[in-house]
Short mmCIF file of C-alpha atoms in Angstrom, two decimals:
data_model
loop_
_atom_site.label_atom_id
_atom_site.label_comp_id
_atom_site.label_asym_id
_atom_site.label_seq_id
_atom_site.Cartn_x
_atom_site.Cartn_y
_atom_site.Cartn_z
CA MET C 1 -34.77 78.88 -37.85
CA SER C 2 -38.33 77.22 -38.90
CA ALA C 3 -41.47 77.69 -36.94
CA PRO C 4 -41.95 73.51 -35.32
CA ALA C 5 -45.02 72.01 -36.44
CA LYS C 6 -48.12 72.64 -34.02
CA ASP C 7 -47.98 69.02 -33.14
CA THR C 8 -44.33 69.63 -31.69
CA LEU C 9 -45.13 72.37 -29.73
CA LEU C 10 -44.93 72.19 -26.25
CA ASN C 11 -47.24 72.86 -22.89
CA PRO C 12 -46.89 76.71 -22.51
CA SER C 13 -47.37 75.98 -18.68
CA GLU C 14 -43.83 73.60 -19.27
CA ALA C 15 -41.46 76.84 -19.75
CA VAL C 16 -39.89 77.13 -16.87
CA ALA C 17 -39.60 73.69 -16.30
CA HIS C 18 -38.43 73.34 -19.71
CA LEU C 19 -35.25 75.70 -19.09
CA GLN C 20 -33.75 72.90 -17.09
CA THR C 21 -32.86 71.03 -20.20
CA TYR C 22 -30.36 73.14 -21.47
CA THR C 23 -27.22 72.89 -20.30
CA ARG C 24 -26.12 76.19 -19.24
CA SER C 25 -27.74 79.82 -18.45
CA ASP C 26 -28.70 82.24 -20.79
CA GLY C 27 -25.69 84.68 -21.75
CA LEU C 28 -22.10 84.61 -20.29
CA SER C 29 -20.92 84.01 -16.45
CA ILE C 30 -18.85 86.65 -15.25
CA ASN C 31 -15.73 84.27 -15.02
CA GLU C 32 -16.49 83.22 -18.76
CA LEU C 33 -16.64 87.11 -19.66
CA MET C 34 -13.77 88.39 -17.80
CA ASP C 35 -11.38 85.71 -19.09
CA SER C 36 -8.73 87.81 -20.22
CA GLN C 37 -7.13 85.27 -22.53
CA VAL C 38 -10.12 84.81 -24.26
CA HIS C 39 -11.28 88.28 -24.24
CA GLY C 40 -8.79 90.38 -23.60
CA GLY C 41 -9.08 93.42 -21.35
CA LEU C 42 -12.77 95.24 -21.02
CA THR C 43 -13.98 98.78 -19.90
CA TYR C 44 -17.64 98.82 -18.83
CA ASN C 45 -18.65 99.85 -22.12
CA ASP C 46 -17.64 96.39 -23.59
CA PHE C 47 -20.51 94.28 -22.01
CA LEU C 48 -23.88 94.35 -20.38
CA MET C 49 -25.78 92.65 -17.58
CA LEU C 50 -28.58 90.85 -17.98
CA PRO C 51 -32.01 91.59 -16.64
CA GLY C 52 -33.16 89.07 -13.89
CA LYS C 53 -36.81 88.69 -12.24
CA ILE C 54 -38.31 91.68 -10.18
CA ASP C 55 -40.07 90.84 -6.86
CA PHE C 56 -39.39 93.48 -4.94
CA PRO C 57 -39.73 97.47 -5.55
CA ALA C 58 -36.80 99.17 -6.25
CA SER C 59 -36.94 101.03 -2.36
CA ASP C 60 -36.28 97.64 -1.13
CA VAL C 61 -32.91 97.30 -2.97
CA ILE C 62 -29.88 97.72 -0.24
CA THR C 63 -26.81 99.89 -1.12
CA GLU C 64 -24.95 99.87 2.09
CA THR C 65 -21.01 98.40 1.74
CA SER C 66 -18.02 98.31 3.37
CA VAL C 67 -15.24 100.49 1.64
CA THR C 68 -12.53 99.79 4.27
CA ARG C 69 -12.23 96.22 6.79
CA ASN C 70 -14.17 98.60 9.53
CA VAL C 71 -15.94 101.29 7.29
CA VAL C 72 -19.92 100.91 6.53
CA LEU C 73 -21.24 103.27 4.34
CA LYS C 74 -25.03 103.53 3.28
CA THR C 75 -24.17 104.70 -0.71
CA PRO C 76 -21.27 103.35 -2.41
CA LEU C 77 -19.88 106.60 -3.28
CA MET C 78 -16.42 108.24 -3.03
CA SER C 79 -15.37 111.37 -4.69
CA SER C 80 -11.66 111.76 -5.77
CA PRO C 81 -9.05 113.46 -3.68
CA MET C 82 -8.63 116.07 -6.64
CA ASP C 83 -7.95 119.70 -6.10
CA THR C 84 -10.90 120.30 -8.58
CA VAL C 85 -13.33 118.14 -6.97
CA THR C 86 -13.10 117.38 -3.11
CA GLU C 87 -12.85 120.07 -0.21
CA SER C 88 -14.34 120.75 3.04
CA GLU C 89 -17.93 121.12 1.41
CA MET C 90 -17.95 118.29 -0.94
CA ALA C 91 -16.60 116.03 1.86
CA ILE C 92 -19.21 117.03 4.14
CA SER C 93 -22.51 116.78 2.07
CA LEU C 94 -21.13 113.38 0.21
CA ALA C 95 -20.83 112.06 3.94
CA LEU C 96 -24.50 113.25 5.02
CA LEU C 97 -25.59 111.76 1.48
CA GLY C 98 -24.42 108.20 3.07
CA GLY C 99 -21.10 108.51 0.83
CA ILE C 100 -17.60 109.93 1.76
CA GLY C 101 -15.63 112.61 0.26
CA VAL C 102 -11.16 111.87 0.01
CA ILE C 103 -9.88 115.66 0.45
CA HIS C 104 -6.97 116.24 -1.66
CA HIS C 105 -3.60 117.31 -0.34
CA ASN C 106 -2.36 119.52 -2.79
CA GLN C 107 -2.40 122.12 -0.32
CA SER C 108 -0.63 122.83 2.81
CA THR C 109 -1.09 120.48 5.98
CA ASP C 110 -2.61 123.25 7.79
CA SER C 111 -5.30 123.82 5.32
CA GLN C 112 -5.98 119.82 4.85
CA ALA C 113 -6.50 119.79 8.67
CA ALA C 114 -8.76 122.53 8.98
CA MET C 115 -10.84 120.73 6.15
CA VAL C 116 -11.02 117.60 8.02
CA ARG C 117 -11.75 119.83 11.31
CA ALA C 118 -14.56 121.14 9.75
CA VAL C 119 -15.96 117.58 8.69
CA LYS C 120 -15.44 116.26 11.84
CA ARG C 121 -17.46 118.66 13.57
CA HIS C 122 -20.48 119.23 10.81
CA GLU C 123 -22.45 117.01 12.16
CA ASN C 124 -22.05 118.60 16.09
CA GLY C 125 -24.81 120.83 14.43
CA PHE C 126 -21.62 123.60 14.73
CA ILE C 127 -20.77 125.50 11.11
CA THR C 128 -16.99 125.89 11.92
CA ASP C 129 -16.47 127.97 8.62
CA PRO C 130 -19.15 130.17 8.34
CA VAL C 131 -19.47 132.94 5.88
CA VAL C 132 -18.39 136.37 7.17
CA LEU C 133 -18.79 139.85 6.43
CA SER C 134 -17.88 143.17 7.93
CA PRO C 135 -19.66 145.92 8.08
CA ASN C 136 -17.96 147.97 5.35
CA HIS C 137 -18.93 145.07 2.62
CA THR C 138 -22.65 146.48 0.96
CA ILE C 139 -25.90 144.76 -0.28
CA ALA C 140 -24.76 143.73 -3.04
CA ASP C 141 -22.01 141.25 -1.65
CA VAL C 142 -25.26 139.68 0.29
CA LEU C 143 -27.16 138.89 -2.90
CA ASP C 144 -23.97 137.55 -4.68
CA ILE C 145 -23.31 135.18 -1.43
CA LYS C 146 -27.10 134.32 -2.11
CA ALA C 147 -27.09 133.76 -5.65
CA ARG C 148 -24.15 131.70 -5.46
CA LEU C 149 -24.23 129.71 -2.03
CA GLY C 150 -28.44 130.25 -1.72
CA PHE C 151 -28.33 131.45 1.90
CA CYS C 152 -27.90 135.09 3.22
CA GLY C 153 -28.41 134.93 7.30
CA ILE C 154 -24.70 136.22 7.66
CA PRO C 155 -22.66 136.90 10.10
CA ILE C 156 -20.67 140.59 10.86
CA THR C 157 -17.11 140.81 12.18
CA ASN C 158 -15.37 144.07 12.14
CA THR C 159 -12.48 142.14 10.44
CA GLY C 160 -14.84 140.53 7.55
CA PHE C 161 -13.45 137.24 8.59
CA LEU C 162 -13.94 134.60 11.25
CA GLY C 163 -12.46 135.12 14.67
CA GLY C 164 -12.94 138.89 14.34
CA LEU C 165 -15.30 140.68 16.78
CA LEU C 166 -18.97 140.16 16.38
CA VAL C 167 -20.56 143.15 15.71
CA GLY C 168 -24.15 142.14 13.76
CA ILE C 169 -26.06 139.99 11.33
CA VAL C 170 -27.45 140.54 8.18
CA THR C 171 -30.51 138.42 7.35
CA SER C 172 -32.54 138.47 4.04
CA ARG C 173 -35.30 140.93 5.90
CA ASP C 174 -32.49 143.36 6.26
CA VAL C 175 -31.61 143.82 2.88
CA GLN C 176 -34.94 143.70 1.03
CA PHE C 177 -36.09 146.59 -0.79
CA GLU C 178 -32.72 148.40 -0.17
CA SER C 179 -30.30 149.61 -2.86
CA PRO C 180 -27.30 147.44 -3.33
CA SER C 181 -24.77 150.08 -2.51
CA MET C 182 -25.54 150.63 0.89
CA PRO C 183 -23.51 149.64 3.24
CA LEU C 184 -23.83 146.81 5.78
CA TYR C 185 -23.58 148.71 9.00
CA GLU C 186 -26.59 151.04 7.83
CA VAL C 187 -28.91 147.22 7.96
CA MET C 188 -27.23 144.66 9.99
CA THR C 189 -28.99 143.45 12.99
CA THR C 190 -26.80 144.75 16.31
CA SER C 191 -28.96 143.31 19.26
CA LEU C 192 -27.64 140.08 19.10
CA VAL C 193 -28.75 136.22 20.71
CA THR C 194 -25.14 134.50 21.32
CA ALA C 195 -24.20 131.55 23.14
CA PRO C 196 -20.83 131.10 24.58
CA GLN C 197 -18.12 128.67 23.16
CA GLY C 198 -17.83 125.64 24.83
CA VAL C 199 -21.79 125.48 24.87
CA THR C 200 -22.84 122.06 24.06
CA LEU C 201 -25.38 121.14 20.91
CA ASN C 202 -28.28 120.52 22.91
CA GLU C 203 -27.70 123.70 24.93
CA ALA C 204 -27.46 125.67 21.89
CA ASN C 205 -30.44 124.59 19.97
CA ILE C 206 -32.46 125.02 23.31
CA ILE C 207 -31.56 129.28 23.07
CA LEU C 208 -32.01 128.81 19.42
CA ARG C 209 -35.67 127.54 19.96
CA SER C 210 -36.36 130.16 22.52
CA SER C 211 -34.94 133.01 20.73
CA LYS C 212 -36.52 132.34 17.51
CA LYS C 213 -34.48 133.23 15.84
CA GLY C 214 -32.23 131.25 12.50
CA LYS C 215 -28.92 131.87 13.32
CA LEU C 216 -27.08 131.39 16.59
CA PRO C 217 -23.42 132.83 16.85
CA ILE C 218 -21.06 131.35 19.55
CA VAL C 219 -19.08 133.99 20.61
CA ASP C 220 -15.84 133.30 22.73
CA ASP C 221 -15.08 135.37 26.30
CA GLN C 222 -13.88 138.40 24.52
CA GLY C 223 -16.63 138.48 22.06
CA ARG C 224 -15.21 137.04 18.80
CA LEU C 225 -17.00 134.83 16.44
CA THR C 226 -16.13 131.28 16.34
CA SER C 227 -18.42 129.11 14.87
CA LEU C 228 -22.63 129.03 13.75
CA LEU C 229 -25.38 127.39 14.50
CA ALA C 230 -27.93 127.36 12.11
CA ARG C 231 -31.68 126.60 12.82
CA SER C 232 -31.73 124.70 9.44
CA ASP C 233 -29.00 122.28 11.19
CA LEU C 234 -31.70 121.07 13.62
CA LEU C 235 -33.62 118.47 11.47
CA LYS C 236 -30.13 117.80 9.87
CA ASN C 237 -30.39 113.82 11.14
CA GLN C 238 -34.19 113.73 9.46
CA ASN C 239 -33.21 115.49 6.30
CA TYR C 240 -30.17 112.33 5.84
CA PRO C 241 -30.69 109.01 7.26
CA LEU C 242 -28.41 107.48 5.30
CA ALA C 243 -25.51 109.88 6.73
CA SER C 244 -21.72 108.49 6.94
CA LYS C 245 -21.32 107.80 10.59
CA ASN C 246 -18.70 106.71 13.32
CA PRO C 247 -20.78 104.57 15.28
CA GLN C 248 -19.16 105.51 18.53
CA THR C 249 -18.66 109.09 18.46
CA LYS C 250 -21.93 109.73 15.88
CA GLN C 251 -19.63 112.34 13.64
CA LEU C 252 -19.46 112.50 10.17
CA TYR C 253 -16.35 110.23 8.64
CA ALA C 254 -13.55 112.15 7.74
CA ALA C 255 -10.94 110.89 4.96
CA ALA C 256 -7.91 112.77 3.34
CA ALA C 257 -5.46 111.74 0.94
CA VAL C 258 -1.56 112.08 1.63
CA GLY C 259 1.74 111.09 -0.24
CA THR C 260 4.15 108.39 0.52
CA ARG C 261 7.23 110.57 1.05
CA PRO C 262 8.91 111.29 4.58
CA ASN C 263 7.01 114.68 4.69
CA ASP C 264 3.71 113.10 4.55
CA ARG C 265 4.16 111.20 7.84
CA ASP C 266 4.64 114.88 9.28
CA ARG C 267 1.07 115.90 7.42
CA LEU C 268 -0.89 112.67 8.59
CA GLU C 269 0.26 113.09 12.23
CA LEU C 270 -1.59 116.89 11.94
CA LEU C 271 -4.48 114.54 10.28
CA VAL C 272 -5.05 112.15 12.42
CA LYS C 273 -5.17 114.97 15.42
CA ALA C 274 -7.72 116.95 13.34
CA GLY C 275 -10.21 113.70 13.86
CA LEU C 276 -9.49 111.63 10.93
CA ASP C 277 -11.05 108.08 9.88
CA ILE C 278 -9.63 106.98 7.03
CA VAL C 279 -6.18 107.96 5.03
CA VAL C 280 -5.55 107.30 1.11
CA LEU C 281 -2.03 106.72 0.19
CA ASP C 282 -2.77 108.63 -3.23
CA SER C 283 -0.54 107.13 -5.79
CA SER C 284 -0.81 106.44 -9.46
CA GLN C 285 1.15 103.10 -9.36
CA GLY C 286 0.36 101.43 -5.50
CA ASN C 287 3.13 99.30 -5.49
CA SER C 288 6.04 100.83 -4.65
CA VAL C 289 8.19 100.20 -1.65
CA PHE C 290 7.71 103.76 -0.68
CA GLN C 291 3.70 102.53 0.00
CA ILE C 292 4.70 99.77 2.04
CA GLU C 293 6.59 101.03 4.11
CA MET C 294 4.45 103.92 4.58
CA ILE C 295 1.32 100.94 5.57
CA HIS C 296 4.04 99.68 7.68
CA TRP C 297 4.47 103.15 9.47
CA ILE C 298 0.88 103.76 9.50
CA LYS C 299 -0.35 100.42 11.16
CA GLN C 300 2.77 100.89 14.02
CA THR C 301 1.73 104.36 14.52
CA PHE C 302 -2.02 104.94 14.42
CA PRO C 303 -3.45 101.35 14.67
CA LYS C 304 -7.25 102.53 14.53
CA LEU C 305 -6.22 104.52 11.25
CA GLU C 306 -7.77 102.72 8.33
CA VAL C 307 -5.40 102.64 5.15
CA ILE C 308 -7.19 102.79 1.64
CA ALA C 309 -4.04 101.59 -0.24
CA GLY C 310 -3.12 101.89 -4.07
CA ASN C 311 -3.75 102.54 -7.01
CA VAL C 312 -3.54 98.78 -8.31
CA VAL C 313 -4.87 96.96 -11.32
CA THR C 314 -3.22 93.84 -10.60
CA ARG C 315 -3.20 91.02 -8.20
CA GLU C 316 0.54 91.49 -8.04
CA GLN C 317 0.33 94.79 -6.72
CA ALA C 318 -2.79 93.78 -4.83
CA ALA C 319 -1.06 91.40 -2.74
CA ASN C 320 2.29 93.29 -1.51
CA LEU C 321 -0.38 96.53 -0.10
CA ILE C 322 -3.03 93.48 1.41
CA ALA C 323 -0.05 91.59 3.04
CA ALA C 324 1.71 95.33 4.04
CA GLY C 325 -1.75 95.79 6.10
CA ALA C 326 -3.99 97.38 3.55
CA ASP C 327 -7.74 97.88 5.23
CA GLY C 328 -8.66 98.96 1.65
CA LEU C 329 -7.23 98.78 -2.31
CA ARG C 330 -7.97 101.82 -4.86
CA ILE C 331 -8.35 100.09 -8.38
CA GLY C 332 -7.50 102.03 -11.57
CA MET C 333 -4.73 103.08 -13.71
CA GLY C 334 -5.61 105.94 -16.27
CA SER C 335 -8.72 105.02 -16.76
CA GLY C 336 -10.74 108.38 -15.52
CA SER C 337 -11.75 110.75 -18.14
CA ILE C 338 -9.15 113.65 -17.60
CA CYS C 339 -6.04 110.81 -16.93
CA ILE C 340 -3.88 109.83 -20.28
CA THR C 341 -1.47 107.53 -18.45
CA GLN C 342 -2.62 104.96 -20.43
CA GLU C 343 -1.44 106.74 -23.41
CA VAL C 344 1.57 108.33 -22.24
CA MET C 345 3.51 105.82 -20.69
CA ALA C 346 1.15 102.77 -22.31
CA VAL C 347 1.11 101.27 -18.73
CA GLY C 348 -2.21 100.75 -17.02
CA ARG C 349 -5.56 97.75 -18.08
CA PRO C 350 -8.94 97.94 -19.25
CA GLN C 351 -11.20 99.29 -15.56
CA ALA C 352 -13.20 96.81 -15.97
CA THR C 353 -10.82 93.84 -15.93
CA ALA C 354 -9.16 95.68 -13.32
CA VAL C 355 -11.60 95.92 -11.33
CA TYR C 356 -12.78 91.70 -11.23
CA ALA C 357 -9.05 90.48 -10.98
CA VAL C 358 -8.25 92.49 -8.30
CA ALA C 359 -11.38 92.47 -6.25
CA GLU C 360 -11.94 88.53 -7.42
CA PHE C 361 -8.40 88.18 -5.30
CA ALA C 362 -8.73 90.52 -2.45
CA SER C 363 -12.24 89.17 -1.05
CA LYS C 364 -10.18 85.74 -0.68
CA PHE C 365 -8.55 88.18 2.42
CA GLY C 366 -11.41 90.62 3.51
CA VAL C 367 -9.93 93.56 2.00
CA PRO C 368 -12.57 95.84 -0.18
CA VAL C 369 -11.97 97.36 -3.60
CA ILE C 370 -13.22 100.96 -5.05
CA ALA C 371 -13.15 100.97 -8.69
CA ASP C 372 -11.35 104.56 -9.28
CA GLY C 373 -12.19 106.08 -12.70
CA GLY C 374 -14.00 105.48 -15.82
CA ILE C 375 -17.15 106.31 -13.76
CA SER C 376 -19.87 108.84 -16.16
CA ASN C 377 -23.01 107.16 -15.60
CA VAL C 378 -25.31 105.01 -13.06
CA GLY C 379 -24.57 102.33 -15.69
CA HIS C 380 -20.89 102.42 -15.08
CA ILE C 381 -21.29 102.72 -11.51
CA VAL C 382 -23.54 99.02 -11.04
CA LYS C 383 -20.87 97.59 -13.80
CA ALA C 384 -18.24 98.32 -11.35
CA LEU C 385 -20.48 96.53 -8.32
CA ALA C 386 -21.29 93.81 -10.21
CA LEU C 387 -17.63 93.21 -11.02
CA GLY C 388 -17.05 92.84 -7.44
CA ALA C 389 -16.05 96.58 -6.37
CA SER C 390 -17.44 97.48 -2.98
CA ALA C 391 -17.77 101.14 -3.89
CA VAL C 392 -16.67 103.65 -6.93
CA MET C 393 -14.57 106.75 -6.52
CA VAL C 394 -15.42 109.54 -9.13
CA GLY C 395 -14.27 112.95 -10.10
CA GLY C 396 -15.47 113.87 -13.39
CA LEU C 397 -18.85 112.70 -12.26
CA LEU C 398 -18.97 115.50 -9.33
CA ALA C 399 -16.84 118.26 -10.63
CA GLY C 400 -18.88 121.12 -12.15
CA THR C 401 -21.19 120.94 -8.70
CA THR C 402 -22.06 123.53 -6.61
CA GLU C 403 -20.17 122.02 -3.59
CA ALA C 404 -16.94 121.37 -5.79
CA PRO C 405 -14.11 123.44 -5.23
CA GLY C 406 -13.41 126.96 -7.72
CA GLU C 407 -15.88 129.19 -9.00
CA TYR C 408 -18.78 129.06 -11.96
CA PHE C 409 -17.77 130.72 -15.12
CA TYR C 410 -18.95 130.65 -18.65
CA HIS C 411 -17.55 128.97 -21.46
CA ASP C 412 -18.90 128.37 -24.97
CA GLY C 413 -22.74 129.98 -23.44
CA LYS C 414 -22.56 127.25 -20.85
CA ARG C 415 -22.25 127.77 -16.88
CA VAL C 416 -18.97 125.36 -16.59
CA LYS C 417 -16.11 125.04 -13.37
CA ALA C 418 -12.77 124.35 -14.26
CA TYR C 419 -11.49 120.29 -13.93
CA ARG C 420 -8.21 118.81 -14.44
CA GLY C 421 -6.07 115.56 -13.45
CA MET C 422 -3.72 115.66 -11.03
CA GLY C 423 -1.10 114.75 -13.63
CA SER C 424 -1.80 117.72 -15.54
CA LEU C 425 0.67 120.13 -15.90
CA GLU C 426 -1.75 122.79 -14.04
CA ALA C 427 -1.75 120.47 -10.73
CA MET C 428 1.97 120.40 -11.29
CA GLU C 429 2.47 123.57 -10.41
CA ALA C 430 0.34 124.25 -7.79
CA GLY C 431 1.80 124.94 -4.29
CA LYS C 432 4.91 126.42 -5.82
CA PRO C 433 6.20 130.20 -4.63
CA GLY C 434 4.57 132.92 -6.63
CA SER C 435 1.12 130.96 -7.79
CA THR C 436 -0.20 131.96 -4.05
CA SER C 437 -3.55 132.75 -4.66
CA LEU C 438 -7.54 132.42 -2.88
CA ALA C 439 -9.64 130.43 -3.65
CA ASN C 440 -11.57 133.18 -5.35
CA GLY C 441 -11.93 137.07 -4.77
CA LYS C 442 -15.24 137.28 -4.33
CA PRO C 443 -16.95 138.12 -0.70
CA GLY C 444 -17.72 135.70 1.27
CA SER C 445 -15.81 132.93 -0.66
CA THR C 446 -12.48 133.10 1.90
CA LYS C 447 -14.26 132.26 5.32
CA HIS C 448 -11.20 132.86 7.11
CA ALA C 449 -8.13 135.53 7.05
CA PRO C 450 -6.12 135.10 4.33
CA GLN C 451 -3.88 132.04 5.05
CA PRO C 452 -3.05 129.17 2.98
CA THR C 453 -4.81 128.03 0.91
CA SER C 454 -2.56 127.63 -1.58
CA ALA C 455 0.51 128.70 0.32
CA PRO C 456 3.67 127.42 -1.29
CA HIS C 457 3.62 123.25 -0.38
CA GLU C 458 4.85 120.00 -1.75
CA ASN C 459 3.00 119.38 -4.63
CA ALA C 460 0.70 116.59 -4.33
CA ALA C 461 0.63 115.92 -8.43
CA THR C 462 4.01 115.39 -8.87
CA THR C 463 4.90 112.84 -5.74
CA ARG C 464 1.65 111.35 -6.88
CA TYR C 465 3.40 110.53 -10.28
CA PHE C 466 7.48 110.10 -9.12
CA SER C 467 7.90 113.29 -10.84
CA GLU C 468 9.00 115.63 -7.73
CA SER C 469 12.50 115.44 -8.69
CA SER C 470 12.25 115.61 -12.33
CA VAL C 471 13.32 119.01 -13.97
CA VAL C 472 10.87 118.29 -17.10
CA LYS C 473 7.67 117.04 -16.44
CA VAL C 474 5.99 114.64 -18.00
CA ALA C 475 2.17 115.25 -18.54
CA GLN C 476 -0.24 112.14 -17.15
CA GLY C 477 -3.30 113.84 -17.29
CA VAL C 478 -5.38 116.99 -18.83
CA SER C 479 -7.07 120.37 -18.19
CA GLY C 480 -10.72 121.59 -18.84
CA ASP C 481 -14.37 122.35 -17.87
CA VAL C 482 -17.23 120.30 -16.89
CA GLN C 483 -20.81 121.93 -17.27
CA ASP C 484 -22.63 122.97 -14.15
CA LYS C 485 -24.51 119.87 -12.65
CA GLY C 486 -26.21 121.46 -9.70
CA SER C 487 -25.66 120.66 -6.31
CA VAL C 488 -24.81 117.28 -5.06
CA LYS C 489 -27.60 117.02 -2.58
CA ALA C 490 -29.84 116.71 -5.70
CA PHE C 491 -27.24 114.76 -8.15
CA VAL C 492 -26.10 111.99 -5.21
CA PRO C 493 -29.92 110.96 -4.57
CA TYR C 494 -30.56 110.94 -8.64
CA LEU C 495 -27.23 108.13 -8.56
CA HIS C 496 -28.48 106.47 -5.77
CA VAL C 497 -32.26 105.88 -6.77
CA GLY C 498 -30.41 104.94 -10.14
CA LEU C 499 -28.37 102.26 -8.88
CA GLN C 500 -31.05 100.90 -7.05
CA HIS C 501 -32.99 100.89 -10.32
CA SER C 502 -30.38 99.18 -12.32
CA LEU C 503 -30.09 96.53 -9.56
CA GLN C 504 -34.00 95.84 -9.26
CA ASP C 505 -33.80 94.83 -12.92
CA MET C 506 -30.82 92.47 -12.43
CA GLY C 507 -33.17 90.78 -9.79
CA CYS C 508 -31.01 91.67 -6.95
CA ARG C 509 -31.65 93.09 -3.74
CA ALA C 510 -28.28 94.31 -2.40
#
């Protein structure tokens, strides 16, 4: 295009007003972009957002959002119910940071219920699953725990497990300058300040302050360790202003996944007794009679329990679950980094198109939607929210963090953790007789006496993909490893600030 002659140039002061002469705004509207008849199906990588005008600081951007009809979070981030992503440590940490973690159900019912209880009790200030050692462990074991978990104030019981008779405590000062091979009974502090079981948080805090100790063991009437209070927890509310709490109980929100089979009703009853706030019905294809019947039963049995149904990728799927009573929907089918459903089953939908279509429909009924899968960076989070999602659910993005289940190991010179899709053959084999094992064999990593962390149980992976009765299992996911990302307590704030800056670039305050 040739430059206009100088005598035809417009007055620069009229530039903004001149925009009104254009019949349409620059770029495409969301409706035009997501017209499947024109553009087909789109993924997050198929488009960009146009910038807006910045007239506010990024810190002013509000990220508060509803994930169900009645649950509001400060950060639109949820962790996926995968056995290499979300157990109690991840769920607690995410809730403190304003999101929520969905505890997986590829484990025994008792184990999952214990994790829900741990989440509900954590913000009360009491550590209900402290790392415990025995007098016969060594200083090397304490140093290993400090290297892996970041602390070394450890209660000592006669059994080495929670529930054993409290006989001492070891702190960093006790192990300094000592031989790593020295047993703990030679260095542990045996003159202890304790509090009785049933003590309130305020009472325990007073004891902790007056004793000037770093840890306060809580014991029952027989002297057995039941929980622990740490001085650092006194500052928790100041350190985590975005924490996801039930406004009535002031406890952290707890979410967990279950399947849609008859046994899952018994599982859910125990989870509700443990304090569950949100149940996620975990299925690769949510539009089934099994899930619809499950929603009806839940709403009749536990009317106050929030139900997130799914997964869905079409309006037609969503309509049946909304009509059944779902309080939220999970969107995505085959879009995750370790999910191969679209390739193997030839069923699914590009994630951006799926999120837009379902969110547009569900919004008419006041049902929030969660974009599940395909999120690998801050930009993908922003795009999902711009398409109508209330929050995103991530797996691979949080796998490899300190709070994810499993131990670190080295692969090709990199520090990694295992990560697998719930449709992988490995996940489908979990819980079978003969496959029992503890989470790992290192002292301090199994916080209770050996119990059913992976005892025989109904496999969540096979029920999720409707293949529990199939002799031949067809994989819809893969296994691998992901690089160490550090703690979510540093990583999630990075994602949150990145989200604020992205929305600022678009000129959006919320």
